[in-house]
Coordinates of C-alpha atoms and ligand atoms in Angstrom, one line a residue:
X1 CA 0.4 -141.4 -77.2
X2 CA 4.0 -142.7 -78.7
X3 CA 2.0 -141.5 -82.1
X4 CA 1.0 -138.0 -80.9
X5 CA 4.9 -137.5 -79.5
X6 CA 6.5 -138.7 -82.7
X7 CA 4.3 -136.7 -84.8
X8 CA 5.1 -133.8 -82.4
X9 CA 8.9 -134.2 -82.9
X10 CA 8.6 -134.7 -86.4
X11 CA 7.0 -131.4 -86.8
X12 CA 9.4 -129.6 -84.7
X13 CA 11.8 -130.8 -86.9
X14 CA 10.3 -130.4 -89.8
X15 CA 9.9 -126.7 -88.9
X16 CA 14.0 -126.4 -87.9
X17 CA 15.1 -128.3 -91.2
X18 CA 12.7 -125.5 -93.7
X19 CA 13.9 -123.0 -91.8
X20 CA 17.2 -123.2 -94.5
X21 CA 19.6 -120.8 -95.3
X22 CA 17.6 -119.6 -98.5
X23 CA 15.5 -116.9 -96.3
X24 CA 16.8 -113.7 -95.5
X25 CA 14.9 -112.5 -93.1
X26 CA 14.3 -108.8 -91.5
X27 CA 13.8 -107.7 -88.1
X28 CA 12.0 -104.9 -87.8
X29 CA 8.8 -102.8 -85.8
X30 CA 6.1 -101.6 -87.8
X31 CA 4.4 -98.6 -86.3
X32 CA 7.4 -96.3 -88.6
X33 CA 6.1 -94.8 -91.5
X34 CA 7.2 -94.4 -94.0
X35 CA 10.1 -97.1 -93.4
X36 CA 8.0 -99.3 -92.1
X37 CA 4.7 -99.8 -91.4
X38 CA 1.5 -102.7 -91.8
X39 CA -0.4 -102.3 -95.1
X40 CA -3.0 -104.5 -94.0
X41 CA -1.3 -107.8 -92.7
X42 CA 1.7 -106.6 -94.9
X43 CA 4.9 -105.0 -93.9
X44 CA 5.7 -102.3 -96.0
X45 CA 7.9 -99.4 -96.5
X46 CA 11.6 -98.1 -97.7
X47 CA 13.6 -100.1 -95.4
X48 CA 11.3 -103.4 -96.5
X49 CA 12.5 -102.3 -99.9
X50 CA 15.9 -102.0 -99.5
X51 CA 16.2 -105.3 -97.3
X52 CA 14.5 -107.3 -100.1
X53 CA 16.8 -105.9 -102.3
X54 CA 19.7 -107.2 -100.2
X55 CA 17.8 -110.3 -100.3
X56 CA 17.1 -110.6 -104.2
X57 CA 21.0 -109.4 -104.8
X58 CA 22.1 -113.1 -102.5
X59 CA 19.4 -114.4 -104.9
X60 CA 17.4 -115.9 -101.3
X61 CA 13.5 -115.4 -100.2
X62 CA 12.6 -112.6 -98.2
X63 CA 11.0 -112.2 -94.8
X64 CA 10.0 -109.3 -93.1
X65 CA 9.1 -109.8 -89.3
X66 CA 7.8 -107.3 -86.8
X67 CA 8.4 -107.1 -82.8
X68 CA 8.9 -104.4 -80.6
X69 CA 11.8 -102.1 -81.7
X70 CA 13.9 -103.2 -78.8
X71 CA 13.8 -107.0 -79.7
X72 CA 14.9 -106.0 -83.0
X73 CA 19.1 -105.2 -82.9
X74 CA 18.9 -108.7 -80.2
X75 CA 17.5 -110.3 -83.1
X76 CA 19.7 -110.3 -85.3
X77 CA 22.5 -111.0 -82.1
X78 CA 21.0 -114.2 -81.5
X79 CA 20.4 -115.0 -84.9
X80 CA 16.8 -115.2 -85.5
X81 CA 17.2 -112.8 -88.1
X82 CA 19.5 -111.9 -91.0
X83 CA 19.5 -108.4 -90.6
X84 CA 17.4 -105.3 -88.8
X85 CA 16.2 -102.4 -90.3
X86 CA 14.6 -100.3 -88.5
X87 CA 15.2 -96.6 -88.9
X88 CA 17.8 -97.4 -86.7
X89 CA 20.4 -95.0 -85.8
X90 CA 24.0 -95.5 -85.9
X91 CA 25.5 -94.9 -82.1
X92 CA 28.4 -96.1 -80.5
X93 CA 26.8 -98.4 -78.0
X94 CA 25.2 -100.0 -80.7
X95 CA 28.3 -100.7 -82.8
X96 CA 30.1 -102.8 -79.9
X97 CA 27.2 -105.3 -80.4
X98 CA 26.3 -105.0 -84.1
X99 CA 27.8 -104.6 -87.3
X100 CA 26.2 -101.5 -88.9
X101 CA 26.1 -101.0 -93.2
X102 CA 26.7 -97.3 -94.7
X103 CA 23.8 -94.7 -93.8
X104 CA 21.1 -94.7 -96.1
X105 CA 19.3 -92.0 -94.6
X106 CA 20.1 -88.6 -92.5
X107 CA 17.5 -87.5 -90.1
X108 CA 17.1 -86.7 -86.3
X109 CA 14.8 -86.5 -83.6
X110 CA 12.0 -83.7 -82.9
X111 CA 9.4 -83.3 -80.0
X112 CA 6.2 -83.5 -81.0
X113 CA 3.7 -81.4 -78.8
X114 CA 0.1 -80.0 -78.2
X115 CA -0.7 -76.4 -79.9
X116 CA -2.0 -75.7 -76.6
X117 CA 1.2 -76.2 -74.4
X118 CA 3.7 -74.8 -76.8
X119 CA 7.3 -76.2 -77.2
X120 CA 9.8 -73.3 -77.3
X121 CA 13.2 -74.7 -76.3
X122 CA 15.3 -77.8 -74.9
X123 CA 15.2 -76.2 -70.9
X124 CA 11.3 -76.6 -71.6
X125 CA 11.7 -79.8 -71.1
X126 CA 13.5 -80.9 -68.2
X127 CA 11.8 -82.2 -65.4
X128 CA 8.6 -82.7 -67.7
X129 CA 7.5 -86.1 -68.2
X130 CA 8.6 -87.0 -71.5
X131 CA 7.2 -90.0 -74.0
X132 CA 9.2 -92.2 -76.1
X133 CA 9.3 -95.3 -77.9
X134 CA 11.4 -97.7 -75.6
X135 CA 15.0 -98.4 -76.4
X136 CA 15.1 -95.6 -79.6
X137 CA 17.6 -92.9 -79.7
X138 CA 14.9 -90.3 -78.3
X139 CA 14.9 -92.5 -75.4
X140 CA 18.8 -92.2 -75.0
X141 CA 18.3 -88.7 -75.6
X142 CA 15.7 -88.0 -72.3
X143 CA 18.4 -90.2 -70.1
X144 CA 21.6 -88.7 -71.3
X145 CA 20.7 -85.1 -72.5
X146 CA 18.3 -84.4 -69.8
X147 CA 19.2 -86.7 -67.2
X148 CA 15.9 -88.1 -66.3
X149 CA 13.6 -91.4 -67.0
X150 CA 11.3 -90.9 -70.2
X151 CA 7.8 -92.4 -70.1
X152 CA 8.4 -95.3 -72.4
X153 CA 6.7 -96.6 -74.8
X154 CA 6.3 -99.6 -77.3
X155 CA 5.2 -97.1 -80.4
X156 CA 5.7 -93.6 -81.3
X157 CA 2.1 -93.2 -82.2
X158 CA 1.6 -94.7 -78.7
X159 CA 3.4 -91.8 -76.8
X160 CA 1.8 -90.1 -79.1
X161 CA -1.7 -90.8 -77.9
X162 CA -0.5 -90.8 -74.5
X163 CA 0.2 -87.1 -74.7
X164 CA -3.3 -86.6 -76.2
X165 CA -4.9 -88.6 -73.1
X166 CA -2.6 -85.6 -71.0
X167 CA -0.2 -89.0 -69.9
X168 CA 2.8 -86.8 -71.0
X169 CA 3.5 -83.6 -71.5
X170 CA 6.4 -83.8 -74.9
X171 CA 6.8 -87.1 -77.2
X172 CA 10.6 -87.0 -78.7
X173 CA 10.5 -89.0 -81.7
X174 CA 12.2 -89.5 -85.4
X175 CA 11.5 -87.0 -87.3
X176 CA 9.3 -88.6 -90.1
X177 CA 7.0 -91.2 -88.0
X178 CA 6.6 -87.8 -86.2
X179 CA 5.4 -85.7 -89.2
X180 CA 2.9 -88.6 -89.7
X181 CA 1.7 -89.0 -86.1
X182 CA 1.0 -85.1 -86.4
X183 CA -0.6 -85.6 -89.7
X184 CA -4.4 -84.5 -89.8
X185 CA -3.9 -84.6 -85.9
X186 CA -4.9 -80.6 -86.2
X187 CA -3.9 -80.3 -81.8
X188 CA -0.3 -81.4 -82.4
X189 CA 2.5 -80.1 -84.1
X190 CA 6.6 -80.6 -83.9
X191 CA 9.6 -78.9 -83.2
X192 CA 12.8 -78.7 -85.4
X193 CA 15.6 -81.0 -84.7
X194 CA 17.1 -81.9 -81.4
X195 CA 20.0 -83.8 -83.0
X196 CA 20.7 -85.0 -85.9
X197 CA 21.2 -89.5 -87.0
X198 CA 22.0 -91.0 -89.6
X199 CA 20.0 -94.6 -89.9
X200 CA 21.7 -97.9 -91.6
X201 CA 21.3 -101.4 -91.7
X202 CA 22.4 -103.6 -88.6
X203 CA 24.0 -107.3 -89.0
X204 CA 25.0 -109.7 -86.6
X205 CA 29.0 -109.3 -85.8
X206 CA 31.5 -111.3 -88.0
X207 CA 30.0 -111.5 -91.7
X208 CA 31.5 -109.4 -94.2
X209 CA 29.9 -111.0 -97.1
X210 CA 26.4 -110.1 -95.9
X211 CA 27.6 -106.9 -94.9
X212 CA 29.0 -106.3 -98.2
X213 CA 26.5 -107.1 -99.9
X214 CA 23.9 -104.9 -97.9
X215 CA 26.4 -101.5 -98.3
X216 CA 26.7 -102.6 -102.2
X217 CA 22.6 -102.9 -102.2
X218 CA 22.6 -99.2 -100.3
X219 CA 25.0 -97.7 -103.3
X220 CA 23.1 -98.7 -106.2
X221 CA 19.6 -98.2 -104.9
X222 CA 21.4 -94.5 -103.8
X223 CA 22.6 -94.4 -107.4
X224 CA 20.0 -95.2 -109.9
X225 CA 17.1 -93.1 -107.6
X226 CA 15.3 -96.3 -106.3
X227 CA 16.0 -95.0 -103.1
X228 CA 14.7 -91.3 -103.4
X229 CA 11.5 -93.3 -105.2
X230 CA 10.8 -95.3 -102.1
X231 CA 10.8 -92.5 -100.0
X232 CA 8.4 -90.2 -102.3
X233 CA 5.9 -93.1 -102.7
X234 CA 6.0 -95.0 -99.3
X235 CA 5.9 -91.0 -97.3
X236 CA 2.6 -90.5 -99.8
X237 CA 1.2 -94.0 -99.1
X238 CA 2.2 -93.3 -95.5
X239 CA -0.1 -90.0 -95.9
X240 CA -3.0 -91.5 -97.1
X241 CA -2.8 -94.2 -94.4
X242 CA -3.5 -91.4 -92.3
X243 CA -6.1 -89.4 -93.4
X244 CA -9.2 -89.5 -91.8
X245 CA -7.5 -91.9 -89.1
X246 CA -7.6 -90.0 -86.0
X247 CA -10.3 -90.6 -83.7
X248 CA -8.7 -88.8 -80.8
X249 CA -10.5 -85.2 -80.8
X250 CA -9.6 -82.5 -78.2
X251 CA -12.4 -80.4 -77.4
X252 CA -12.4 -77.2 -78.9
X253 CA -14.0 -74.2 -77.6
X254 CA -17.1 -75.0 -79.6
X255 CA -17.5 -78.1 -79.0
X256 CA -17.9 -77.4 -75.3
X257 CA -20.2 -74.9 -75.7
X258 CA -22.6 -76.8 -77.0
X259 CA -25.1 -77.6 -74.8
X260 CA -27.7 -80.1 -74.1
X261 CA -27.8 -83.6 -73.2
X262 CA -29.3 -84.6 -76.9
X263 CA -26.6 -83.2 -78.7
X264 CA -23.9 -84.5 -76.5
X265 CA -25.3 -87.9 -76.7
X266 CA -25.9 -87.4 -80.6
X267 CA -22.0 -85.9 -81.2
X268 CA -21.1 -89.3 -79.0
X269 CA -23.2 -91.6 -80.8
X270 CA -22.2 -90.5 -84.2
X271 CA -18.4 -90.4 -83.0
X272 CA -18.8 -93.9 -81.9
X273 CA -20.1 -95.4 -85.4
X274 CA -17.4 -93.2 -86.8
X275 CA -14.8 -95.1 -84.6
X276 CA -16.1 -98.4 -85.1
X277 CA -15.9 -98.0 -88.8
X278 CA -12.5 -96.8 -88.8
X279 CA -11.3 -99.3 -86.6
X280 CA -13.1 -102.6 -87.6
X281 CA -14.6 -101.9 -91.4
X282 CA -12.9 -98.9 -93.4
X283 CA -11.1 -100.9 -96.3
X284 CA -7.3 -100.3 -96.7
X285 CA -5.4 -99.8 -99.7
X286 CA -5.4 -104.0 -100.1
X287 CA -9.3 -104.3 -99.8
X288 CA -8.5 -105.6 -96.0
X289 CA -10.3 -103.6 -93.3
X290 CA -8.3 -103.6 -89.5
X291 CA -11.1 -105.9 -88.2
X292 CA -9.4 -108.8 -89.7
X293 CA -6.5 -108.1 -87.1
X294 CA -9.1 -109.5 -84.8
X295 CA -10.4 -112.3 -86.7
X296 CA -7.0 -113.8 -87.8
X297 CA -5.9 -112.7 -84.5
X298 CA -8.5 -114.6 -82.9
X299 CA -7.8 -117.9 -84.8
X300 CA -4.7 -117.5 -83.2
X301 CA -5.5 -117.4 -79.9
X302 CA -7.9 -120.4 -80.4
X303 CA -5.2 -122.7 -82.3
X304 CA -2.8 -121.9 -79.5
X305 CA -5.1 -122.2 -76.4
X306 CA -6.9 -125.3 -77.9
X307 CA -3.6 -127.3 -78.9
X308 CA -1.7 -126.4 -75.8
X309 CA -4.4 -127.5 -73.4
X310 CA -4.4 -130.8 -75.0
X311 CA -0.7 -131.1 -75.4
X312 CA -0.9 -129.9 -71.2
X313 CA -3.4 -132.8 -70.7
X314 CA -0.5 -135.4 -72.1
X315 CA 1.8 -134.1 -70.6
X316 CA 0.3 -133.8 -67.3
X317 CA -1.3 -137.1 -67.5
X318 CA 2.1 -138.6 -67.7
X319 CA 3.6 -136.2 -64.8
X320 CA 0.5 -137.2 -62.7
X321 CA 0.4 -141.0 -63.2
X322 CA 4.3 -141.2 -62.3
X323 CA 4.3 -138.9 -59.8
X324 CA 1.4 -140.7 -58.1
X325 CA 2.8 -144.7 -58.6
X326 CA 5.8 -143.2 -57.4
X327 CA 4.5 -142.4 -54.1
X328 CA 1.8 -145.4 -53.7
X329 CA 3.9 -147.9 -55.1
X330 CA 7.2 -147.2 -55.3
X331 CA 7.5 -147.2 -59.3
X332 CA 9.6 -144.7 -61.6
X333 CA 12.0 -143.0 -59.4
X334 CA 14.3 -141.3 -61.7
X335 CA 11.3 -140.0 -63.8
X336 CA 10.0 -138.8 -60.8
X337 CA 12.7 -137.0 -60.0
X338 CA 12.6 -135.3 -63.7
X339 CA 9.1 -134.6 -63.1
X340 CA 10.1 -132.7 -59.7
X341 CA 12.5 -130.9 -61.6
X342 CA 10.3 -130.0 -64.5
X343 CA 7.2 -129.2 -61.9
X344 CA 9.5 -126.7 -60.1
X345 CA 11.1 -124.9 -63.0
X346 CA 8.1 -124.6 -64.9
X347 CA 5.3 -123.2 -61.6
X348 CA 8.8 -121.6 -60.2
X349 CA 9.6 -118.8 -63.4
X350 CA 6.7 -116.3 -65.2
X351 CA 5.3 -117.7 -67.9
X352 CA 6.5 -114.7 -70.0
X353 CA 9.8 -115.4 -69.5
X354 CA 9.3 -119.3 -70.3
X355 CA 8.1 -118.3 -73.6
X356 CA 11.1 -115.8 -74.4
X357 CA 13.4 -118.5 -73.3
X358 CA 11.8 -120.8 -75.8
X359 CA 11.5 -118.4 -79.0
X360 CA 14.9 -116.9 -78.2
X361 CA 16.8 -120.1 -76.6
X362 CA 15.5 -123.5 -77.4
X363 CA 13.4 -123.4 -80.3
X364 CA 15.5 -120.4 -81.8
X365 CA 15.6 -121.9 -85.1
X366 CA 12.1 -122.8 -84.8
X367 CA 10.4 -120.8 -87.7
X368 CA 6.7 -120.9 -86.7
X369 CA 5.9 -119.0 -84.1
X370 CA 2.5 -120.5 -83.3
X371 CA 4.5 -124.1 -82.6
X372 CA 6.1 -121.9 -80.4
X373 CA 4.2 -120.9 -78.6
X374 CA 2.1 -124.2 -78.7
X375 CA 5.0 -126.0 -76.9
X376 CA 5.6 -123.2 -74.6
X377 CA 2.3 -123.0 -73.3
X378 CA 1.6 -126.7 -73.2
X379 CA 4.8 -127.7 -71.4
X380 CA 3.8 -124.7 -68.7
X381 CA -0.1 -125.8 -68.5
X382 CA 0.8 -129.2 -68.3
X383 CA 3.1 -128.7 -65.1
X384 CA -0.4 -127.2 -63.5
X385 CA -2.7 -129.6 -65.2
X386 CA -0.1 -133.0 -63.6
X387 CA -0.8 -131.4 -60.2
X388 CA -4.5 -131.4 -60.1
X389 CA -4.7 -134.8 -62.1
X390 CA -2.2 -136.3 -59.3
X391 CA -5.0 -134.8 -56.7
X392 CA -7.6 -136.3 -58.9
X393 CA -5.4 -139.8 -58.9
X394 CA -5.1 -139.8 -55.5
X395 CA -8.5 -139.4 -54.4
X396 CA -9.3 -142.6 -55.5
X397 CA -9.9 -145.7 -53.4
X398 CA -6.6 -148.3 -53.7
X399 CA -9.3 -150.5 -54.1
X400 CA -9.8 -149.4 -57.6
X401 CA -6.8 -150.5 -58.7
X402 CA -6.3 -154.0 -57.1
X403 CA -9.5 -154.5 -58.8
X404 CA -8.7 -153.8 -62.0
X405 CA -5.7 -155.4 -61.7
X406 CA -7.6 -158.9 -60.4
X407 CA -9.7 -158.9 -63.1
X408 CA -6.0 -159.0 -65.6
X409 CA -5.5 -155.7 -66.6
X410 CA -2.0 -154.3 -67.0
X411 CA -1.3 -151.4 -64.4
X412 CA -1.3 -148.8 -67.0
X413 CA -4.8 -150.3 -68.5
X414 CA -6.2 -150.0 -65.4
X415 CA -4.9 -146.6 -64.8
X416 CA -6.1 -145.3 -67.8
X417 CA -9.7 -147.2 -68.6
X418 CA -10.5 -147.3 -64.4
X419 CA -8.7 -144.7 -62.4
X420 CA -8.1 -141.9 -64.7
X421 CA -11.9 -141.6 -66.1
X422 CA -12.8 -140.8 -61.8
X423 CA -10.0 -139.1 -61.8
X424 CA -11.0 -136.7 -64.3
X425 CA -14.5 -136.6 -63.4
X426 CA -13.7 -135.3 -59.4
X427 CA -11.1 -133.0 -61.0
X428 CA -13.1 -131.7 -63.7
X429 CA -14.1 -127.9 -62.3
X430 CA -10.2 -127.3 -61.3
X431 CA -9.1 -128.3 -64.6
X432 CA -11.3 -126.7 -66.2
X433 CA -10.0 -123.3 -64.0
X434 CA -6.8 -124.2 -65.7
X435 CA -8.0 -124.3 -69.0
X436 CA -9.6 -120.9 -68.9
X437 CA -6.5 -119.4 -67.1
X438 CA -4.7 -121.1 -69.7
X439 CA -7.0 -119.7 -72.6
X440 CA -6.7 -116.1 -71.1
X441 CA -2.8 -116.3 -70.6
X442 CA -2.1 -117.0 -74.3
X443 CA -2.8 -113.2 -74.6
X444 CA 1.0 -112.8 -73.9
X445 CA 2.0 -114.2 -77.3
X446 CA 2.8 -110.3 -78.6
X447 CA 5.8 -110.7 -76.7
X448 CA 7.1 -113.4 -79.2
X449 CA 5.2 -111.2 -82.2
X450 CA 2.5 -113.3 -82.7
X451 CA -0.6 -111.6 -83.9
X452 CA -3.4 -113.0 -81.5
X453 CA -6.7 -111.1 -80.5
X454 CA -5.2 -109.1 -77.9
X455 CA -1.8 -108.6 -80.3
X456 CA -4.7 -107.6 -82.9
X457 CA -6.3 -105.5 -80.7
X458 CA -3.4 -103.4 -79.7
X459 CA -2.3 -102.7 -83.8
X460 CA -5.7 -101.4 -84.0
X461 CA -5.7 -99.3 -81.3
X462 CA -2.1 -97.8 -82.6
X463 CA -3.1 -96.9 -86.1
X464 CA -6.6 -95.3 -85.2
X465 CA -5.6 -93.6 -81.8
X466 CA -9.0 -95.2 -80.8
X467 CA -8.5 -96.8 -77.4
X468 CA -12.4 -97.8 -76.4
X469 CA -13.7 -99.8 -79.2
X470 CA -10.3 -102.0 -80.0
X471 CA -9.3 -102.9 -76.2
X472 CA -13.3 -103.2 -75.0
X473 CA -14.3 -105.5 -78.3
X474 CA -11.3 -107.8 -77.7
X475 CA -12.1 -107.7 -73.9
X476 CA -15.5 -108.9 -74.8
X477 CA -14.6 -111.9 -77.4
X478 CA -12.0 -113.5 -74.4
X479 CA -15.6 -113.1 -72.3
X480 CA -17.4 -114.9 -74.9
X481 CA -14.4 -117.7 -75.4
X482 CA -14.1 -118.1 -71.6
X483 CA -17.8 -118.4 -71.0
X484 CA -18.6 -121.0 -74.3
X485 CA -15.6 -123.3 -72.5
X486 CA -17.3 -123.0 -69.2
X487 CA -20.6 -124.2 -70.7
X488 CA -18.9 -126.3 -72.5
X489 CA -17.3 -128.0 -69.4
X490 CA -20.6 -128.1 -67.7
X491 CA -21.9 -130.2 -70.2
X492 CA -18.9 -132.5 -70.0
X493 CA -19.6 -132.7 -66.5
X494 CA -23.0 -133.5 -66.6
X495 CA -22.1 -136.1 -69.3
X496 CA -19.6 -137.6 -66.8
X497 CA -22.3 -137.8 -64.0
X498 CA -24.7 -139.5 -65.6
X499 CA -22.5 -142.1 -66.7
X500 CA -22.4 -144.3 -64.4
X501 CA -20.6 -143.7 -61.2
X502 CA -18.0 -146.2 -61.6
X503 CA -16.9 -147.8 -64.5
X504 CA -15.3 -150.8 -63.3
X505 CA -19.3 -152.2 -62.7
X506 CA -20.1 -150.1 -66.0
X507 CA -17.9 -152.4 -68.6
X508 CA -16.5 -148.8 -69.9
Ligands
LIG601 N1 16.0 -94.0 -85.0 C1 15.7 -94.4 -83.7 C2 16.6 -95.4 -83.1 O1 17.4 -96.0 -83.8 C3 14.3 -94.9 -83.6 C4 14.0 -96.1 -84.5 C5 12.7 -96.7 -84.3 N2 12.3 -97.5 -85.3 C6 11.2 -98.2 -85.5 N3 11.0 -98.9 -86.5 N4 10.3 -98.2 -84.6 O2 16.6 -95.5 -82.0

């Protein structure tokens, strides 16, 4: 145990101390092409350029990360990254919390709608429910312009699809992620500008070196045409990305004229082997095909459900066996009273919330995200996992322990080689309930921008349009996880049972 806990804080610090100041690292969200988007498991595009630029002028690594675009400005506020870029606009609100570089880029914001409900002017859309991508400027735009809530949401090729599945009636967006949402997308077109931004690079209040540095990085690139290169290759690459990735088709008139159950069930079958290539086997530009979102994804999820649950079952151990010798015998009272605390902080806040508080607050200079979420997840299961050991502990006959302790055993020795293994064994099924909740639960990890299966499942479902195959295959893999532990449990309990039914008499 004192092995496991210094080999856990030595990693943790291990992980703080090569976390140095040689990385620069870039906030940004991914779904933005052509400034930034995934090339495979890669993060590409003009502002990734300019960014490592800045990075290779202060002669430091570089490190793009991706999260939703509205974790990207706090970011760099609380100093888990160096700088975002992120087509973000310059605005006034944002300038009281963030330092912002020279514009690198002018643009502005355009509504994107169906040919078949026509956009022809701004009173069009008031009172209409509007998409966005949360927290953007086309979000300000529906609040302040036209005085109403938008329909938010995490992507702009997300509102996008949205208004395809008739959930909205406009998307407002940046203009170019909106020229490629439209592209090959032959139902949708967009409108000319709403308003016209200018997009820079945001830094953290306070550091006019790095800001320096990033405005002198914008001039040059501006001046020897690096610049107007990125944005002619990474709008092409952008393109190509593209082509042939829609899956979502609105009927046409044709298409619903055609009759006949075979044909409809031929059109469907060959559009789902169509969709299940594009979404799991059609090779990007890097050779990778989106499938492996859910096969690294899924090594994820398993590395941080497996190591928290046994990081919950020391942790809960411990809770249980002082929270119990507390009550019977009177042992450990200021522990117990940190394990009160800890037991009603941890089953008293949303588990969501525990792990933002960690990434962001506690382990913010914590650079992998999977230790993270490890600790984040273990500390929560084990506040659970103490409570139905303590039942387990309880359950057992006082006996028990006055015998182990006649026969010279230690209290703890006979707590954990007699009382514990019972323990376990009548607590089994509710742990094991704990474990699969537990398993299930770690599908929140996107929040902190880890790429699990469910994360995986969602990046595939935003760069095909496709929502069936990505969201039911990933659906179907957390059955097949869940119902493997459950036959794996049985078999532990099985195991258990025919082991002798107490293992004082047994000689365990
Ligand atoms: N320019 C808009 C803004 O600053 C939208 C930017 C969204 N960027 C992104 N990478 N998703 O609000």
């Amino acid at each position: 145990m004192k092995k496991f806990l210094a080999a856990l804080s030595g990693l943790v610090l291990a992980t703080c101390v090569a976390q140095a100041a040689e990385t620069l690292t870039m906030a940004t969200e991914a779904t933005f092409p052509p400034y930034e988007f995934l090339r495979g498991p890669e993060i590409v595009g003009i502002d990734v350029e300019l960014s490592r630029a800045v990075a290779q002028k202060l002669g430091k690594e570089f490190r793009a990360e991706n999260m939703d675009f509205d974790s990207v400005i706090p970011a760099v506020i609380s100093g888990k990254a160096d700088l975002a870029a992120s087509g973000i606009t310059v605005t006034e609100d944002r300038k009281k919390n963030v330092d912002f570089s020279e514009p690198y880029v002018k643009t502005g914001i355009v509504v994107i709608y169906k040919k078949s409900n026509p956009f022809t002017g701004k009173d069009q859309l008031k009172g209409k429910k509007i998409g966005v991508q949360g927290g953007t400027t086309s979000d300000a735009y529906v609040k302040e312009e036209l005085k109403q809530e938008p329909e938010r949401f995490k992507t702009p090729p997300e509102a996008c699809a949205a208004m395809l599945a008739g959930r909205c009636a406009f998307v407002i967006a940046d203009v170019d992620p909106a020229r490629n949402c439209v592209k090959g997308e032959a139902a949708l077109a967009i409108s000319d500008f709403l308003s016209s931004e200018e997009y820079a690079i945001a830094i953290a209040k306070g550091q006019p070196e790095l800001l320096a540095a990033v405005n002198e990085t914008i001039a040059e690139a501006k001046a020897d045409g690096r610049l107007a290169r990125w944005i002619v290759d990474y709008t092409a690459e952008s393109d190509r990305l593209k082509d042939g990735g829609s899956a979502v088709v609105e009927p046409t008139p044709e298409s619903v004229g055609r009759s006949g159950l075979a044909a409809w069930l031929d059109e469907k079958w060959t559009a789902l082997r169509e969709d299940f290539y594009l979404c799991f086997l059609k090779k990007a530009a890097d050779g990778s095909s989106r499938g492996m979102y859910l096969v690294n994804g899924l090594s994820i999820t398993l590395q941080v459900a497996l190591a928290s649950i046994v990081f919950g079952l020391v942790l809960g151990f411990l809770v249980a066996v002082i929270r119990s010798s507390h009550d019977k015998y009177g042992y450990f009272t200021v522990l117990n009273a940190l394990c009160k605390i800890y037991l009603t902080i941890i089953r008293g806040t949303p588990m969501v919330v525990q792990l933002l508080i960690t990434y962001y607050i506690i382990l913010r200079s914590v650079e992998s995200k999977v230790l993270i979420a490890i600790l984040a997840f273990g500390i929560n299961s084990g506040a659970y996992q103490a409570e139905i050991m303590r039942a387990g502990i309880v359950s057992i006959d006082p006996g028990q322990m006055e015998a182990g302790r006649a026969l010279g055993l230690s209290y703890w020795r006979t707590m954990i080689r007699i009382i514990l293994p019972q323990a376990i064994r009548n607590v089994l099924p509710a742990l094991g309930n704990e474990f699969i909740v537990l398993m299930k639960d770690t599908s929140i990890v996107g929040y902190i921008a880890l790429i699990d299966l469910a994360k995986g499942g969602d990046i595939i479902r935003s760069q095909t349009y496709s929502v069936y195959l990505p969201y039911l295959t990933v659906a179907a893999v957390y059955l097949i996880l869940v119902m493997t532990m459950t036959w794996l449990l049985g078999l532990l309990e099985r195991y258990l049972r025919n082991t002798g039914a107490n293992p004082v008499h047994n000689d365990s």
